[in-house]
Coordinates of C-alpha atoms and ligand atoms in Angstrom, one line a residue:
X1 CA -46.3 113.5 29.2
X2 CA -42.7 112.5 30.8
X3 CA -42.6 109.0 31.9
X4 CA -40.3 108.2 35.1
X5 CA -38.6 105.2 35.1
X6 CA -39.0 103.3 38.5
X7 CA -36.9 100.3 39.6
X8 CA -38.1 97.4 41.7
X9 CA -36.0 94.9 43.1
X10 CA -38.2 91.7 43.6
X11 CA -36.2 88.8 45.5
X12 CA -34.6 86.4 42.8
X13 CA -36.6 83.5 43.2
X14 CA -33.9 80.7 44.0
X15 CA -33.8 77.2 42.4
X16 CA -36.4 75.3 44.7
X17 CA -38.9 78.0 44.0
X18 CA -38.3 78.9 40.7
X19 CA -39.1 74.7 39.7
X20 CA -42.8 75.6 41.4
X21 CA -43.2 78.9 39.0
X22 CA -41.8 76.8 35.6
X23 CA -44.2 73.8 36.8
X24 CA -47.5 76.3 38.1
X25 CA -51.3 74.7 36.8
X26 CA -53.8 76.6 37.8
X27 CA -53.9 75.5 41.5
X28 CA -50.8 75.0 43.5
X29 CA -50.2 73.4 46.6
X30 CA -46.6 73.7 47.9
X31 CA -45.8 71.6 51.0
X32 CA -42.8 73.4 52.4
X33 CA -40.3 73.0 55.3
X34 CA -40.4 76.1 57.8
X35 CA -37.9 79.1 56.4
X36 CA -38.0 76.8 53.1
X37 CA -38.9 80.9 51.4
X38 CA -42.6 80.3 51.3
X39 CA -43.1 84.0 52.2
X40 CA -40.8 85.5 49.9
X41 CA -42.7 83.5 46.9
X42 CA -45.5 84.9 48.2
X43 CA -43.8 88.3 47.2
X44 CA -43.1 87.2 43.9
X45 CA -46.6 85.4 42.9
X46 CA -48.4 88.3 44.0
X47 CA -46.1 91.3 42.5
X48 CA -45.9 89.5 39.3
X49 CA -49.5 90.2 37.6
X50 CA -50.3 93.2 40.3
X51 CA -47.4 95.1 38.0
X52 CA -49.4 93.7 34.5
X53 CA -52.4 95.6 36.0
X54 CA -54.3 92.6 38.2
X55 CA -56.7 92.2 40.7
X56 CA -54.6 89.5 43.4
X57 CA -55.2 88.6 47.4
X58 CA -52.9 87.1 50.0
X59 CA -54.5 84.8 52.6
X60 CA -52.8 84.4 55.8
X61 CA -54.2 82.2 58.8
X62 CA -53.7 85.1 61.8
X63 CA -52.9 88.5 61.6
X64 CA -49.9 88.2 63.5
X65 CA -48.6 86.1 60.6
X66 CA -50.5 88.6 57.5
X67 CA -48.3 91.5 58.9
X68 CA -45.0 89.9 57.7
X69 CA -46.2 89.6 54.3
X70 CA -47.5 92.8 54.7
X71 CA -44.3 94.9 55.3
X72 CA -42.5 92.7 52.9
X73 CA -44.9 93.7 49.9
X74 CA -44.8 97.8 51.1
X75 CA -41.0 97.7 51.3
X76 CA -40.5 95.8 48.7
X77 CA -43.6 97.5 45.8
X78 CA -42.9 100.8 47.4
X79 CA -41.5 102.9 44.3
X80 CA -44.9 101.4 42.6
X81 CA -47.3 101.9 44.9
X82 CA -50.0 105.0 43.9
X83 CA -51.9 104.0 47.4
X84 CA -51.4 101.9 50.6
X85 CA -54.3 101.5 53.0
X86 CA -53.1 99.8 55.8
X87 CA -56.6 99.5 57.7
X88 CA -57.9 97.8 54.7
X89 CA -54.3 96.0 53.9
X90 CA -54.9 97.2 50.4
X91 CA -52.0 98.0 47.9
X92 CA -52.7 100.0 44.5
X93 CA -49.8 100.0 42.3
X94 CA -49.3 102.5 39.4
X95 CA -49.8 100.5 36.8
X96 CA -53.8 99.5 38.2
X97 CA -53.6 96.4 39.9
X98 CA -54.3 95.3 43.6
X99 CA -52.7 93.4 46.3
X100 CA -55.3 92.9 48.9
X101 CA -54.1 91.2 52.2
X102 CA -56.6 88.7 54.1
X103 CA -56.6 87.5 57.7
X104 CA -59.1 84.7 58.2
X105 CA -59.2 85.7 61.7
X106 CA -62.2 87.4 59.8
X107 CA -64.5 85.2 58.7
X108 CA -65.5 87.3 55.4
X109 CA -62.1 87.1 53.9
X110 CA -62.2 87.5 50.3
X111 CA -65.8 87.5 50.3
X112 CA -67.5 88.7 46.9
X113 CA -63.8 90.0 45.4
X114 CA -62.7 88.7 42.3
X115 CA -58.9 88.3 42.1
X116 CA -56.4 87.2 39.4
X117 CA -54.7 85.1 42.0
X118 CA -54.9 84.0 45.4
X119 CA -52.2 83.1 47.2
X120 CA -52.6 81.1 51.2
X121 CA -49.8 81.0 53.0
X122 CA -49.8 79.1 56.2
X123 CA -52.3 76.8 54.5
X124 CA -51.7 74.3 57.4
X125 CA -53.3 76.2 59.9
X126 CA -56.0 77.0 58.2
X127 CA -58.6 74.8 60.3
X128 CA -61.5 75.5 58.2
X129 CA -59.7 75.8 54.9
X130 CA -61.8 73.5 53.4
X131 CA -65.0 75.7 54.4
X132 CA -62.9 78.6 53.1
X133 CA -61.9 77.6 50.0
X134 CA -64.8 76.3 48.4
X135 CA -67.2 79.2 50.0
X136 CA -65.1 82.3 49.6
X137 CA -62.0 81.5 48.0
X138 CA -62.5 79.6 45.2
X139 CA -65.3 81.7 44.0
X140 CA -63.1 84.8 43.9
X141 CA -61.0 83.6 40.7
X142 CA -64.1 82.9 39.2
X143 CA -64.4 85.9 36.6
X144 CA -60.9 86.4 35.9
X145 CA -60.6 82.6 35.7
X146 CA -57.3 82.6 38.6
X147 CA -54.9 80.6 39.9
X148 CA -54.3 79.8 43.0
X149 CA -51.2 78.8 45.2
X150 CA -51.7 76.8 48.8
X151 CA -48.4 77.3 50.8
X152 CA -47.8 75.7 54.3
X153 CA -45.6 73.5 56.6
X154 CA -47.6 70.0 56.7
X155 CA -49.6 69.4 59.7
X156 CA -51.4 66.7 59.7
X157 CA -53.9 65.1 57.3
X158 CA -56.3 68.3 57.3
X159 CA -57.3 69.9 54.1
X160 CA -54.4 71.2 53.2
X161 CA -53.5 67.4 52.7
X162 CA -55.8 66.4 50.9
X163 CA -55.4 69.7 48.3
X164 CA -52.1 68.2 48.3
X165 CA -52.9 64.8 46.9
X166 CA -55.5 66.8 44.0
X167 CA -51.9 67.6 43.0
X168 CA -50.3 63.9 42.7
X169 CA -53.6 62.8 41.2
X170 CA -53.3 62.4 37.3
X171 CA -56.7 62.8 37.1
X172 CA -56.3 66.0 38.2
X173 CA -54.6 68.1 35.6
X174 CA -55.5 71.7 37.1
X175 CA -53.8 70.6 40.4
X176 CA -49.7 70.4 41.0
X177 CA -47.8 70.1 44.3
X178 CA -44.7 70.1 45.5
X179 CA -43.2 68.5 48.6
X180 CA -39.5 70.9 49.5
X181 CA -37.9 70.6 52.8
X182 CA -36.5 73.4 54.2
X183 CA -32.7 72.5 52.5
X184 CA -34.3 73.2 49.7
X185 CA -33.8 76.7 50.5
X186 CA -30.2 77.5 49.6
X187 CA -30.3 80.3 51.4
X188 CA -30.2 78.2 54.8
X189 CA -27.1 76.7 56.0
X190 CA -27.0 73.1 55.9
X191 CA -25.3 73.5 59.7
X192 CA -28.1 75.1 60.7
X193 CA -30.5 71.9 59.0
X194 CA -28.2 69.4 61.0
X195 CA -28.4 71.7 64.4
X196 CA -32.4 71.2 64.1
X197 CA -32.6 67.6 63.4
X198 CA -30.5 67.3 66.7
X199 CA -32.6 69.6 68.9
X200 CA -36.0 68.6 67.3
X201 CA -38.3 65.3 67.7
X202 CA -38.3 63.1 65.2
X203 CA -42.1 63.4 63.9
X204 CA -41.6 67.1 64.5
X205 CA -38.4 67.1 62.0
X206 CA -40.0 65.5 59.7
X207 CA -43.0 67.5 59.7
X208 CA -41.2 70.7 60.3
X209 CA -38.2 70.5 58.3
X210 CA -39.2 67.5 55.6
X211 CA -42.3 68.8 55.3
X212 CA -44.2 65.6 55.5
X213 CA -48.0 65.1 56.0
X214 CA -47.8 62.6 58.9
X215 CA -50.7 60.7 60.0
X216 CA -51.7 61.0 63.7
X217 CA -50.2 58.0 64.8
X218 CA -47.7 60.6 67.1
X219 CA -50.1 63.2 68.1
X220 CA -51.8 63.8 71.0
X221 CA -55.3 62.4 69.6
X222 CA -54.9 59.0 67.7
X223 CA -57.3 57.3 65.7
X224 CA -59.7 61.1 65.2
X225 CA -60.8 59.8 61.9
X226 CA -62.2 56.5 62.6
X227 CA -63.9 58.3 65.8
X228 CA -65.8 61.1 63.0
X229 CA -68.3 58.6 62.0
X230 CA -71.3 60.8 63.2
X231 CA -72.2 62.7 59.7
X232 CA -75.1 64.7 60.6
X233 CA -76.7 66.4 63.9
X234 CA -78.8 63.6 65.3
X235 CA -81.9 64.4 67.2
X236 CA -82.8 64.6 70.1
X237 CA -84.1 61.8 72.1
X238 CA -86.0 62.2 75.3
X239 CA -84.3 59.2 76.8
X240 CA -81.3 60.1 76.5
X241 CA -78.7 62.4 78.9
X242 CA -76.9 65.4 77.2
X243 CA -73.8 67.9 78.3
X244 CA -72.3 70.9 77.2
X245 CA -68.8 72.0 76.9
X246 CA -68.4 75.9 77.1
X247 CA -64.9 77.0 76.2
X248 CA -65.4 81.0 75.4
X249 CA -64.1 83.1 72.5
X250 CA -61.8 86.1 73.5
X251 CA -60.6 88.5 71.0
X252 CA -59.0 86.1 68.3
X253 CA -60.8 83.1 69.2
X254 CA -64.0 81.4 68.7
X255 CA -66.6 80.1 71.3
X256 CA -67.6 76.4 71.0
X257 CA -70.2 74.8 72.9
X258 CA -69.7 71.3 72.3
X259 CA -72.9 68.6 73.0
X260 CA -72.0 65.2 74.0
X261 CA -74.8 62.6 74.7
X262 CA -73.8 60.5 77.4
X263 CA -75.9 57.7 77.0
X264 CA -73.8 56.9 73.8
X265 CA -70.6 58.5 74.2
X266 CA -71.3 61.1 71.5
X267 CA -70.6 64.4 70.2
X268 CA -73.8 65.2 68.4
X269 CA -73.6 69.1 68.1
X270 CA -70.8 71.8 68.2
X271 CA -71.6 75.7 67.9
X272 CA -68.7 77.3 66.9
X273 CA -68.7 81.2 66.7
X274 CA -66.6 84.3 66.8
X275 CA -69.4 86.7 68.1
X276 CA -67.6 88.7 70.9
X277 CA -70.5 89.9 72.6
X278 CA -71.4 88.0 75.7
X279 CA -74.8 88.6 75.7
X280 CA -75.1 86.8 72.3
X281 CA -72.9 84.2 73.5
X282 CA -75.3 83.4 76.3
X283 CA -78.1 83.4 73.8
X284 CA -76.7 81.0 71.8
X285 CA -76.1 79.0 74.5
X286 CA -79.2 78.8 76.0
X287 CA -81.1 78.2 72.7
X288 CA -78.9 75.2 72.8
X289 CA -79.7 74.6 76.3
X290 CA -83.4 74.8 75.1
X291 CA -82.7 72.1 72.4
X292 CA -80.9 69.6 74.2
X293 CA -81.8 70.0 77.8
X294 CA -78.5 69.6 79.2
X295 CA -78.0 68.0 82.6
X296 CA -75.2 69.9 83.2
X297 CA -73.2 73.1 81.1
X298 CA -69.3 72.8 81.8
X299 CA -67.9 76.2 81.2
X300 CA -64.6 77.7 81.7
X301 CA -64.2 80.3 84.4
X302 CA -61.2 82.3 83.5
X303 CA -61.3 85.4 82.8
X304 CA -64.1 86.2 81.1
X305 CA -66.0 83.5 81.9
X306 CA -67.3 83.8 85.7
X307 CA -69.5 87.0 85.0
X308 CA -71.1 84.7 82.0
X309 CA -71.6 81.5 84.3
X310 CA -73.0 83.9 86.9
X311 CA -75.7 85.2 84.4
X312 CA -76.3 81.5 83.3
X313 CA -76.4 80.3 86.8
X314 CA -79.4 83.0 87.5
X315 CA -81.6 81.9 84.4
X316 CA -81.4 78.5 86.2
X317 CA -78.9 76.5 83.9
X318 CA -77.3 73.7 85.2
X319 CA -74.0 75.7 85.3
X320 CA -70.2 74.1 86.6
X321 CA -67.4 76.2 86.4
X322 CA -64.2 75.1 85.6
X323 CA -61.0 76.6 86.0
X324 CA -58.6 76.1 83.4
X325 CA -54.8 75.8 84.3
X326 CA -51.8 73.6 82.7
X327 CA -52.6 71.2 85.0
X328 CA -56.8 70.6 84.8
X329 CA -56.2 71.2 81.3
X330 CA -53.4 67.9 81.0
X331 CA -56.1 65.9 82.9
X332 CA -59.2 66.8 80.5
X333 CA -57.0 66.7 77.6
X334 CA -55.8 62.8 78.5
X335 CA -59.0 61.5 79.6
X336 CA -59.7 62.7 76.3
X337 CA -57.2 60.9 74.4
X338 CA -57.8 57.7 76.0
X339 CA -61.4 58.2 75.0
X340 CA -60.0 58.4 71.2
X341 CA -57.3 55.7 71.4
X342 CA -59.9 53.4 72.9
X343 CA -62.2 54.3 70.3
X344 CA -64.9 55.0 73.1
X345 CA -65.9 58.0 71.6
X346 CA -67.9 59.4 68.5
X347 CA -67.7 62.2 67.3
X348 CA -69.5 64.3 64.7
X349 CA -67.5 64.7 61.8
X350 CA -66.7 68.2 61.6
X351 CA -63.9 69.3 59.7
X352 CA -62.3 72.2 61.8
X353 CA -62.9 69.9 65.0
X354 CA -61.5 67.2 63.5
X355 CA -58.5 69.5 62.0
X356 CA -57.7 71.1 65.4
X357 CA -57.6 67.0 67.3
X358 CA -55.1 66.3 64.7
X359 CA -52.9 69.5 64.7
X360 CA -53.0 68.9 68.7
X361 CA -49.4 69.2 70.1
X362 CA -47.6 67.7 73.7
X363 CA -44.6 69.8 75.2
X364 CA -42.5 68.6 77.6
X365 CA -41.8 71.6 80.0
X366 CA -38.3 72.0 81.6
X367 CA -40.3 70.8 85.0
X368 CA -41.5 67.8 83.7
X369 CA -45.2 68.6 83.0
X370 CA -46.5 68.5 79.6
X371 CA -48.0 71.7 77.9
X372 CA -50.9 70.7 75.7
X373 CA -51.6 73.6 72.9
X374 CA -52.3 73.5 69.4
X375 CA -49.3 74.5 66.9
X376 CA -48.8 78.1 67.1
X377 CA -51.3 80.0 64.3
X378 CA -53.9 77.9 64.7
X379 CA -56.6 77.1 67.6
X380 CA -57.8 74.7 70.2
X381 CA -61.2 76.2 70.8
X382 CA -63.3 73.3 69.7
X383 CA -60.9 70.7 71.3
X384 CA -61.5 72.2 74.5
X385 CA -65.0 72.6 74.2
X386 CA -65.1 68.8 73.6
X387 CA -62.4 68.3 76.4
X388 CA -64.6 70.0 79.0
X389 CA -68.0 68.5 77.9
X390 CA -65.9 64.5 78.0
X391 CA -64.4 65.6 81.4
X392 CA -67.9 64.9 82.5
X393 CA -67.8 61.6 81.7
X394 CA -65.8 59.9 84.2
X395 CA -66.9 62.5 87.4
X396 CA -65.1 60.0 89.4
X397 CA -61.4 61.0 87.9
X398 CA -59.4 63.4 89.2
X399 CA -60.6 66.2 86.6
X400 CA -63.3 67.0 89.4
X401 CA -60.5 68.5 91.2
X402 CA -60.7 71.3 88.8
X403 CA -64.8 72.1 89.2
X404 CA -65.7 74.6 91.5
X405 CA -68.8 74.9 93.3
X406 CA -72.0 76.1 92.3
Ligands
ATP1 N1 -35.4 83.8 46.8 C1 -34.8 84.2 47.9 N2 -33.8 85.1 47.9 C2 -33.1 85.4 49.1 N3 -33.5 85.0 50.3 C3 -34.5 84.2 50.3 C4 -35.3 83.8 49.2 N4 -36.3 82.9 49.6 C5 -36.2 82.9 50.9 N5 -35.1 83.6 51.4 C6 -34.7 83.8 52.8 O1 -35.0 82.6 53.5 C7 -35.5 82.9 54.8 C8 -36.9 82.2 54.9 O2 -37.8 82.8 53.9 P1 -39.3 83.0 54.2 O3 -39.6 83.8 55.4 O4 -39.9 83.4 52.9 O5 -39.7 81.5 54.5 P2 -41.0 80.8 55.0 O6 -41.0 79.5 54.3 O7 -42.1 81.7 54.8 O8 -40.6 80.6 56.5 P3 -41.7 80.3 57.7 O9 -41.8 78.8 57.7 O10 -40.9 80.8 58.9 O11 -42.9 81.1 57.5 C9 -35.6 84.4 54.9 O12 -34.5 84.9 55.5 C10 -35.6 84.9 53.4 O13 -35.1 86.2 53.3
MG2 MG1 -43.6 82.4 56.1

């Protein structure tokens, strides 16, 4: 048999990235500065033991952000690859290993794989990543005993953060991280550093370009943590007056009823689901309804949500519709920030809610107003189901401006 000889150029790692593959444990958390080259190690970590014949997977938060990574591994594997299936994001190289790509958009990513290495980029914006890790990722490196690398830009004290500080714990000796702001990247002019500490805030500089874990003394929401005191799902007490917060999933998204009781300022219960199908949505909702006998269900009216509050309005639910723009959204979003700074709300301590809260962001706008979102690749669905059940709270405010009538 004639053997062809193939060359592959693989992207010199340069010297902030190649002091991460000299130090590697087994898991590897790299706290990097945007366009520090986070992506491009990706490359690397992944095309390394795919070519010696292994099993590996990429994470990425969205797909938006997987397709990057995606086209950077086909162009640069191609004179290797035997088979690309792009519905599947599935690479088979000649010499037998894998590369299979991941958006946890879907929520069996990895799910009952075994992989050589796993590699999470975006690890920031990974809401759930704690959930993820420890119930589908970690178990994947589980026969082949893998490694695993944890990339992101900081944001906030999520679990990213805290995989972050396995690594500067000595007691820790599979775990190693790194901290490398985006000069690190040699490849980036240092103009180009200076232009963005200029135009940028300063909390946003350092989070952005320093990559620093900052706490949420800045953000939108202050004080989340000491307000997550409520471990488990109380239950429900007769005495006491309960509302729901409806903010709807659309394609990407998830739908989050959130459950406050009233009487004591606190959210007992969140649903969070990405079922797209309304008529399980409304099922869910009113099981909910049936548990916690709401005095009234706040649920967002755009788009799809009027035909659902219709339907919910007939079965007899205490429906109010409420129509989000920038504007009703700043005033729920406030109220609900005071609520946090003033420590006058509890919350249940849910990780993804308590992640989203912290990732929160404020943008001025050109006109003045501020634009409240979370960062981009990561979502605000359970803020604003918490945001719209709160808005009840105070029905005297101004947010009533934004209820329609039933
Ligand atoms: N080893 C390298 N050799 C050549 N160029 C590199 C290398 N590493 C990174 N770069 C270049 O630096 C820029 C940023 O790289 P990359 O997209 O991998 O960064 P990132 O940290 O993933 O950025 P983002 O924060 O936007 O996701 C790109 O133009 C990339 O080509
Ligand atoms: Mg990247």
């Amino acid at each position: 048999m004639q053997t062809q000889e193939v060359t592959l150029t693989l992207p010199k790692p340069h010297s902030g990235q190649r002091a991460m593959l000299r130090e590697a444990r087994r898991y590897n958390v790299a706290a990097c500065g945007r366009r520090f080259g986070k992506s491009t190690l990706a490359i690397e970590l992944l095309s390394r033991p795919a070519l010696e014949a292994q099993p590996v997977a990429y994470f990425s938060p969205t797909y938006k952000l997987l397709i990057e990574v995606w086209r950077l591994l086909e162009t640069t594997l191609q004179p290797v690859i035997s088979r690309s299936n792009a519905t599947e994001r599935r690479i088979e190289l000649i010499t037998g290993g894998v590369i299979e790509c991941w958006s946890m958009d879907n929520p069996d990513a990895g799910r009952s794989r075994r992989y050589a290495r796993a590699v999470i980029d975006e690890a920031g914006l990974v809401a759930d990543l704690g959930e993820r890790w420890q119930a589908a990722i970690r178990p994947t490196l589980a026969d082949l005993r893998g490694d695993a690398w944890l990339m992101g830009t900081p944001k906030g004290r999520n679990f990213f953060w805290e995989c972050y500080n396995r690594g500067l714990d000595t007691m820790q000796p599979d775990w190693m991280c790194w901290q490398k702001p985006t000069s690190a990247n040699p490849h980036i002019h240092p103009d180009e550093i200076t232009a963005m500490q200029a135009e940028l805030t300063e909390r946003r500089f350092a989070q952005e370009i320093l990559a620093q874990f900052l706490d949420d003394a800045g953000g939108v929401f202050r004080g989340v943590l000491a307000c997550a005191t409520l471990a488990t799902v109380p239950a429900y007490d007769p005495s006491h007056t309960y509302v729901i917060g409806c903010d709807w999933g659309k394609t990407n998204d998830y739908t989050v009823f959130a459950v406050i009781d009233t009487t004591v300022k606190t959210l007992v219960a969140l649903d969070r689901s990405n079922q797209v199908d309304y008529t399980v949505q409304r099922g869910r909702l009113q099981a909910l309804c049936e548990t916690w006998k709401p005095a009234s269900v706040i649920a967002e009216s755009n788009s799809m949500g009027q035909p659902i509050i219709e339907a919910l309005a007939r079965t007899g639910l205490p429906v109010r519709p409420f129509t989000t723009t920038n504007a009703t959204k700043a005033v729920i979003i406030e109220a609900l920030a005071l609520a946090f700074e003033r420590k006058d709300i509890t919350i249940l301590n849910h990780p993804v809610l308590t992640a989203e809260l912290q990732a929160y962001e404020a943008q001025k706008l050109p006109s003045g107003l501020t634009r409240y979102s979370a960062p981009e690749g990561m979502q605000d669905d359970c803020v604003m189901g918490l945001a719209l059940a709160w808005s009840t709270m105070g029905r005297s405010n101004s947010a009533v401006g934004a209820f329609g009538r039933r």
